[in-house]
Coordinates of C-alpha atoms and ligand atoms in Angstrom, one line a residue:
X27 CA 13.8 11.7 -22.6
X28 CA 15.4 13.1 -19.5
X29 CA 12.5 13.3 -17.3
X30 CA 9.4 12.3 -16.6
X31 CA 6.5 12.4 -14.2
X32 CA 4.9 9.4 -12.9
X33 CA 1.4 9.1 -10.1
X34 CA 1.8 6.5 -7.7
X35 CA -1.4 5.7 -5.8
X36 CA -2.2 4.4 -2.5
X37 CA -3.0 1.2 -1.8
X38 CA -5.8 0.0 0.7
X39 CA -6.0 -4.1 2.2
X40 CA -9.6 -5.4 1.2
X41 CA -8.3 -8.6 3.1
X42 CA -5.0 -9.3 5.2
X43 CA -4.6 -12.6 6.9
X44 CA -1.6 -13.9 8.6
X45 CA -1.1 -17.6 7.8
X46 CA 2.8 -18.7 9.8
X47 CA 6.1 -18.2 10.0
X48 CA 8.5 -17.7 6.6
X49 CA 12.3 -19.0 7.2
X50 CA 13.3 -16.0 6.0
X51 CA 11.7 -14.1 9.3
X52 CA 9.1 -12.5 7.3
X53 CA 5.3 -13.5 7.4
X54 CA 3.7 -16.2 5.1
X55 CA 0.7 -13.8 4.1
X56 CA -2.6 -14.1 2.3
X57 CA -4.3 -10.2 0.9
X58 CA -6.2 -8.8 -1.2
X59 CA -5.1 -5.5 -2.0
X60 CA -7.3 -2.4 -4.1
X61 CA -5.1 0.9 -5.2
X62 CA -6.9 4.1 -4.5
X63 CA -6.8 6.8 -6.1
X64 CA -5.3 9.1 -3.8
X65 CA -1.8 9.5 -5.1
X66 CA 1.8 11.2 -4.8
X67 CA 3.1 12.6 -7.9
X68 CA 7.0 11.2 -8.7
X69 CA 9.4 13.7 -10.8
X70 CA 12.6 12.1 -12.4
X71 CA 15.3 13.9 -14.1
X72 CA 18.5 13.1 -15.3
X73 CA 21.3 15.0 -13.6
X74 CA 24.3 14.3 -15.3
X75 CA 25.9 13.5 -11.5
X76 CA 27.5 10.9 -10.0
X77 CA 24.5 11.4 -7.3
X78 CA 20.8 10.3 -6.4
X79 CA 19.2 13.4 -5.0
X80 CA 15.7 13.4 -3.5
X81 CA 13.4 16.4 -2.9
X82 CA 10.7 16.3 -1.3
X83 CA 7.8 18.6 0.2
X84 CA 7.1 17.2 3.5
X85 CA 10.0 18.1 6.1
X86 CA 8.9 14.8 7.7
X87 CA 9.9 12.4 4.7
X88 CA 13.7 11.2 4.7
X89 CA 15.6 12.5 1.7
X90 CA 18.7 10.1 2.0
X91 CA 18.9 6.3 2.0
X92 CA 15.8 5.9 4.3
X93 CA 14.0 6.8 1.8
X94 CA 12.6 3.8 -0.4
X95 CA 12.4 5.9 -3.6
X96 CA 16.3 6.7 -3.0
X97 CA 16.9 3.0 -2.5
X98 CA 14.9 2.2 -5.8
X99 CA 17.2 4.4 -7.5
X100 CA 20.7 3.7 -6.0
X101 CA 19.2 -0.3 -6.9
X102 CA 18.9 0.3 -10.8
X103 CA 22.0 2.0 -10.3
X104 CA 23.6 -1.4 -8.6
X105 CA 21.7 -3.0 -11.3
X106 CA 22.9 -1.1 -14.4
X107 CA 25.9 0.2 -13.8
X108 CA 27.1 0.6 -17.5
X109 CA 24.5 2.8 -17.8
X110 CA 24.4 4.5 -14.8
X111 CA 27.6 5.7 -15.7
X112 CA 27.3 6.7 -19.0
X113 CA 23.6 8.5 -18.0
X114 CA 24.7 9.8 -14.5
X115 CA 22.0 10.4 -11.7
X116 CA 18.6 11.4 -10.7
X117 CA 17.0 14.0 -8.9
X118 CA 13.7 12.8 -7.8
X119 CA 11.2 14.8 -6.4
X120 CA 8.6 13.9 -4.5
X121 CA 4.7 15.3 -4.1
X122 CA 3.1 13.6 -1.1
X123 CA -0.6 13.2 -0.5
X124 CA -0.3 10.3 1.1
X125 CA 0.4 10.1 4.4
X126 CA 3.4 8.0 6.3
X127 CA 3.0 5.6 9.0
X128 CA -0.7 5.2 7.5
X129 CA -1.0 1.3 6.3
X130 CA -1.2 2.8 2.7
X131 CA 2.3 1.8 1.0
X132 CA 3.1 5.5 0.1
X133 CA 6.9 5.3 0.3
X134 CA 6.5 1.6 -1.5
X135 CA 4.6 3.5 -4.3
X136 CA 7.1 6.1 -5.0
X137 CA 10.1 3.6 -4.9
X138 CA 7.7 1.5 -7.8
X139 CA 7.4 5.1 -9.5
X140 CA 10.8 5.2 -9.5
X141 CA 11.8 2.0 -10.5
X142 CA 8.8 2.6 -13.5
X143 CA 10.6 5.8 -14.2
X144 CA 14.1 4.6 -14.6
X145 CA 13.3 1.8 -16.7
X146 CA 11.9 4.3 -19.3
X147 CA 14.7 6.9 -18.2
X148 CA 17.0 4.9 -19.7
X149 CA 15.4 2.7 -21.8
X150 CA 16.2 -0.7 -20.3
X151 CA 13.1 -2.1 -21.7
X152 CA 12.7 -3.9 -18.6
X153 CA 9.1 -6.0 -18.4
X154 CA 6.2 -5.6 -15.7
X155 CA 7.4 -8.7 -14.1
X156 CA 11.5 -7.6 -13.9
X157 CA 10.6 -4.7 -12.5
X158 CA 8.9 -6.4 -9.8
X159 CA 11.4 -9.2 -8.8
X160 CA 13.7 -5.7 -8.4
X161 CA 10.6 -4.3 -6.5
X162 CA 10.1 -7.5 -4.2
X163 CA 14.1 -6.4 -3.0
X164 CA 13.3 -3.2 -1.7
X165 CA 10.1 -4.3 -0.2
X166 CA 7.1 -6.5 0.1
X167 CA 4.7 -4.1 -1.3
X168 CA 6.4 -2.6 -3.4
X169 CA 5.8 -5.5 -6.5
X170 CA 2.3 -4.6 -6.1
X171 CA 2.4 -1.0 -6.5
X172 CA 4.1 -1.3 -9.7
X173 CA 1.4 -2.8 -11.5
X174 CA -2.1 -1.7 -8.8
X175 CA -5.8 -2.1 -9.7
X176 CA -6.7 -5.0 -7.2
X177 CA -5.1 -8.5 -6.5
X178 CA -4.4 -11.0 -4.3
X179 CA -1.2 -11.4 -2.8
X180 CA 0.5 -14.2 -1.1
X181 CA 4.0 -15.0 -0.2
X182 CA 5.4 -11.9 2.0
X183 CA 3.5 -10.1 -0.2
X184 CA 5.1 -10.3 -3.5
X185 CA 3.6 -12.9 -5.4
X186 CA 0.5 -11.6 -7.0
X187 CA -2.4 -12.8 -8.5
X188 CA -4.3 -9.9 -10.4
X189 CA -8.4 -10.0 -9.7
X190 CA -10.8 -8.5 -12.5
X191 CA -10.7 -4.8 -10.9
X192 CA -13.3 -2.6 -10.9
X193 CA -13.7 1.5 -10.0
X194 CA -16.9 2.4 -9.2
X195 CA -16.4 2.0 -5.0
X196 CA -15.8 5.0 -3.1
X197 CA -13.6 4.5 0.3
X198 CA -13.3 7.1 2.7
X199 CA -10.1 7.4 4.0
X200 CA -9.4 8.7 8.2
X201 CA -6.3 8.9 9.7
X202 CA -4.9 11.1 12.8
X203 CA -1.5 13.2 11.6
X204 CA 0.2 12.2 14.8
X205 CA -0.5 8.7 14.5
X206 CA 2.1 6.9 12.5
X207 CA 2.2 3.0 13.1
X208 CA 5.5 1.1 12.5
X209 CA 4.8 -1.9 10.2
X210 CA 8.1 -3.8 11.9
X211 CA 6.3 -3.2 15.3
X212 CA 2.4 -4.1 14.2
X213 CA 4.1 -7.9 13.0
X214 CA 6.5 -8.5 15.9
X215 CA 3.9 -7.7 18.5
X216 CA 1.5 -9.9 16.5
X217 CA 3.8 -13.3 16.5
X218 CA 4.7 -12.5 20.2
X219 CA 0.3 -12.6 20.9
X220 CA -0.7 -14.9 18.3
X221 CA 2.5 -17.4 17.0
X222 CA 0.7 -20.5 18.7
X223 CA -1.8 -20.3 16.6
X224 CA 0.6 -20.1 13.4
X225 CA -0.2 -22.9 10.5
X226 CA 3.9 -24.1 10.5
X227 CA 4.1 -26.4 7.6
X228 CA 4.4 -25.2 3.9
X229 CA 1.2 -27.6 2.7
X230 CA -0.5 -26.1 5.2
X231 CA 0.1 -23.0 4.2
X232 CA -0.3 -23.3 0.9
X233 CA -4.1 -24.6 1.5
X234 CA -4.6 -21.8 3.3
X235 CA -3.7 -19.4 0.4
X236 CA -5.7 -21.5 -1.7
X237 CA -8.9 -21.0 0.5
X238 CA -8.7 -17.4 0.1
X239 CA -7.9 -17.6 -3.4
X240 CA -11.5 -19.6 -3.6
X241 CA -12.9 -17.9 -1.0
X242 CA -16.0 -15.8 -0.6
X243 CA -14.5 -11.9 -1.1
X244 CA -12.8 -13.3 -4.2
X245 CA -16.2 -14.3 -5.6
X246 CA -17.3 -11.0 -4.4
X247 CA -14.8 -9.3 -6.1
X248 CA -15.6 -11.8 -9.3
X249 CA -19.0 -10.5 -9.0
X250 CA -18.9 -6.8 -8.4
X251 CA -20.7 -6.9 -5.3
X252 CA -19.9 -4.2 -3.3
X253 CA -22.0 -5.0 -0.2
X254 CA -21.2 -8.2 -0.1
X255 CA -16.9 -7.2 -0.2
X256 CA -18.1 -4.7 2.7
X257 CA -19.5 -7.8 4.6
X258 CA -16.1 -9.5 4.3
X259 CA -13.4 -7.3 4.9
X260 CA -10.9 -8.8 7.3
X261 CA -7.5 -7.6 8.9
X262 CA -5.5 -9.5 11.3
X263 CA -3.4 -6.9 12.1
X264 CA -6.3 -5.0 14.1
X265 CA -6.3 -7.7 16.6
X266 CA -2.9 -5.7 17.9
X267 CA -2.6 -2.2 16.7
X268 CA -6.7 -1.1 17.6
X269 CA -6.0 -2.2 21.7
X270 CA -2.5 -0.3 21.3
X271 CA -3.9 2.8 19.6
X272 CA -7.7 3.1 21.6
X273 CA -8.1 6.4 19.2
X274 CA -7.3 4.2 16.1
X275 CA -10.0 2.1 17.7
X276 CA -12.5 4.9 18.8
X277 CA -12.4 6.3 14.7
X278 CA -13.2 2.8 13.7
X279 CA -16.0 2.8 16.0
X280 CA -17.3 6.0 15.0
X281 CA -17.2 5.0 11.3
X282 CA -19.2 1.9 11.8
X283 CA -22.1 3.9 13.0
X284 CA -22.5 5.1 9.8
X285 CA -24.2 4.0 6.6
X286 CA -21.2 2.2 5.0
X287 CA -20.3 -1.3 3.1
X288 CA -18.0 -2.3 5.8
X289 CA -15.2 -0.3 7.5
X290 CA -11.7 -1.5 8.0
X291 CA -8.4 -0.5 8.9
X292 CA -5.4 -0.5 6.3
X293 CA -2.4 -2.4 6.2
X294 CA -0.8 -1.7 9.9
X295 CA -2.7 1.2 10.1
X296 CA -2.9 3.6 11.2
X297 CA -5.9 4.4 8.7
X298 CA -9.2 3.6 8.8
X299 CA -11.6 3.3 5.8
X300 CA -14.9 3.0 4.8
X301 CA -16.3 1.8 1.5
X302 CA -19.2 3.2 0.0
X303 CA -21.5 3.2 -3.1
X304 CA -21.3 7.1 -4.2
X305 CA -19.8 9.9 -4.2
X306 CA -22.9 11.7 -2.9
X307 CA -22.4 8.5 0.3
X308 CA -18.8 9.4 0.6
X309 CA -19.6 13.2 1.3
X310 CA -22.2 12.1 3.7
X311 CA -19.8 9.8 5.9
X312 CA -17.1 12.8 5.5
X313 CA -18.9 15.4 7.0
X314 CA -20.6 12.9 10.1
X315 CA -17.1 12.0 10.7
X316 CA -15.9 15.5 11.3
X317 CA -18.8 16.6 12.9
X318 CA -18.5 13.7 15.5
X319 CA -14.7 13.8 15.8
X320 CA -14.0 17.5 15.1
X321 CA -10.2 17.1 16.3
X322 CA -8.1 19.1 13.6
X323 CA -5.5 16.4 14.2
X324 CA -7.8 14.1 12.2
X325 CA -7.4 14.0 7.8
X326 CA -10.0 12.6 5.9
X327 CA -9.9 11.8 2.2
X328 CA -12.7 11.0 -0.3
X329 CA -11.1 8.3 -3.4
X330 CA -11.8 5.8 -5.5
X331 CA -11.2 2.7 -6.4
X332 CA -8.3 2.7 -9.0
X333 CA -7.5 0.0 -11.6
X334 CA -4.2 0.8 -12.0
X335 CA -0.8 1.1 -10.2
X336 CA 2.3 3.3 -11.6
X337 CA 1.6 5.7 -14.3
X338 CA 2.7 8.3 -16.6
X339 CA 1.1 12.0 -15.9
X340 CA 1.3 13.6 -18.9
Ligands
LIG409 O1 8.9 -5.8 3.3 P1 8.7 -4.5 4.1 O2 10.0 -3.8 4.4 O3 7.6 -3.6 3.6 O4 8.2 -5.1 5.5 C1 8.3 -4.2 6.7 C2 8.3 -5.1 7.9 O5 7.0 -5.8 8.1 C3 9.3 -6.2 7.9 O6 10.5 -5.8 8.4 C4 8.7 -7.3 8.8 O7 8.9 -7.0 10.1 C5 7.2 -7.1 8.5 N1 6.6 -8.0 7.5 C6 6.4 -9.3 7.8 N2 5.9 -10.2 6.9 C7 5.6 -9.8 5.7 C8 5.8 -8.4 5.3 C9 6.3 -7.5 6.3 O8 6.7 -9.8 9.0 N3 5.1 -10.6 4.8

């Protein structure tokens, strides 16, 4: 086939702990991240070029090598070149609903679309885990979109550890248009606050991993418990962006007065989210967030727990 169509979903951090230093400047990291069901939608098609073209509907997103999904593709391009050239190149096009600068791997999604796409584009037969080590070179997200549902990763971020998943949470989703956090930014200001108090050697490390791999939201997870999860949801990366970003902080605030499981913010931010039982729940938090913050600067989304990452949309 010569195109296809492929939903990437968001991606929300249950649990994001920052253990040391990596030598290769990156963070040693232990998370547990959930996919959501709040998704773009991922065109490929063939275009019998020499080119990688992207489209996409929000003026804001890059269309040119800045883009992720462009780098996936000019990657399997680098990667395949015999059949790059007999095949030519893509035109992607891109549906966003999720939002940029928002802690919630959307550009990482779509590149994992595309690298999902492409494999079946031109039949490379490629496994889940080869299209991950090609993943973990674009970014460290990125292997974990590719397959979703809920895991925990270590490593920068790339080595996962799939957890039984289950759908039946609902997670309100809040995030201010004009507030975009820059990932980069959230982990140098964090080693420049909190480096002294860095675990430094790789045992060390690695036992702290192992904690959270036997830890208590594990279990949680283990055992569906939903209030219990909501009791342990933990993000370092709070600690810098909520004191830089006091409205980030304030919609945080707002949401913990509210009947929830636990409320957390995503990744670097800057989105917040709430987990709740039902639907019925999720409407309820929805319309006391608006009514207390009416600001039309401010989305909210109602979604789901997903069990999957990357698929086909027939
Ligand atoms: O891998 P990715 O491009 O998504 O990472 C974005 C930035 O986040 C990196 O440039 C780095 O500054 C920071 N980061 C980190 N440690 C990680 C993952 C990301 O310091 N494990």
């Amino acid at each position: 086939m010569h195109a296809y169509s492929l939903i990437a979903p968001a991606k929300i951090n249950l649990y994001l702990e920052i253990i040391g230093d990596r030598p290769d400047g990156y963070h040693e990291l232990a998370m547990i991240l959930q996919s959501v069901t709040l998704a773009d939608r991922v065109d490929l098609r063939a275009n019998g070029t020499d080119y990688i073209r992207v489209q996409c509907d929000d003026p804001q997103v890059p269309t040119d090598e800045g883009n992720l999904a462009y780098r996936a593709a000019a990657l399997m391009a680098q990667q395949f070149p015999e059949v790059y050239r007999k095949l030519g190149g893509v035109d992607i096009t891109l549906e966003k609903q999720i939002p940029m600068g928002a802690g919630l791997a959307g550009g990482s999604s779509d590149a994992a679309a595309v690298l999902v796409g492409i494999d079946l584009m031109w039949d490379l037969g490629l496994t889940q885990s080869e299209i991950q080590a090609l993943a973990g070179q674009l970014g460290s997200d990125i292997p974990f979109c590719v397959a979703g549902g809920t895991a925990i990763a270590t490593g920068r971020g790339d080595q996962l550890a799939p957890l039984p998943s289950f759908d039946h949470l609902y997670v309100v989703l809040a995030k201010y248009r004009s507030i975009a956090v820059s990932t980069p930014w959230a982990y140098k200001t964090y080693r420049q606050q909190f480096s002294g108090s860095y675990i430094s050697d790789y045992e060390g490390q690695s036992r702290q991993q192992q904690r959270v791999h036997s830890g208590a939201i594990v279990k949680a997870i283990g055992q569906q418990d939903g209030k219990r999860i909501g009791q342990l949801l933990h993000n370092d990366l709070e600690k810098v962006v909520l004191p830089a970003y006091p409205q980030v902080a304030n919609l945080r605030q707002t949401l913990e007065q509210m009947k929830t499981l636990g409320v957390m913010m995503s990744g670097s931010g800057s989105t917040v989210f709430a987990l709740v039982e039902t639907q019925a729940q999720a409407e309820q938090v929805h319309q006391q967030l608006r009514a207390l913050l009416p600001d039309p600067d401010l989305n909210i989304w109602i979604t789901q727990f997903a069990s999957s990452g990357i698929r086909l949309d027939y």
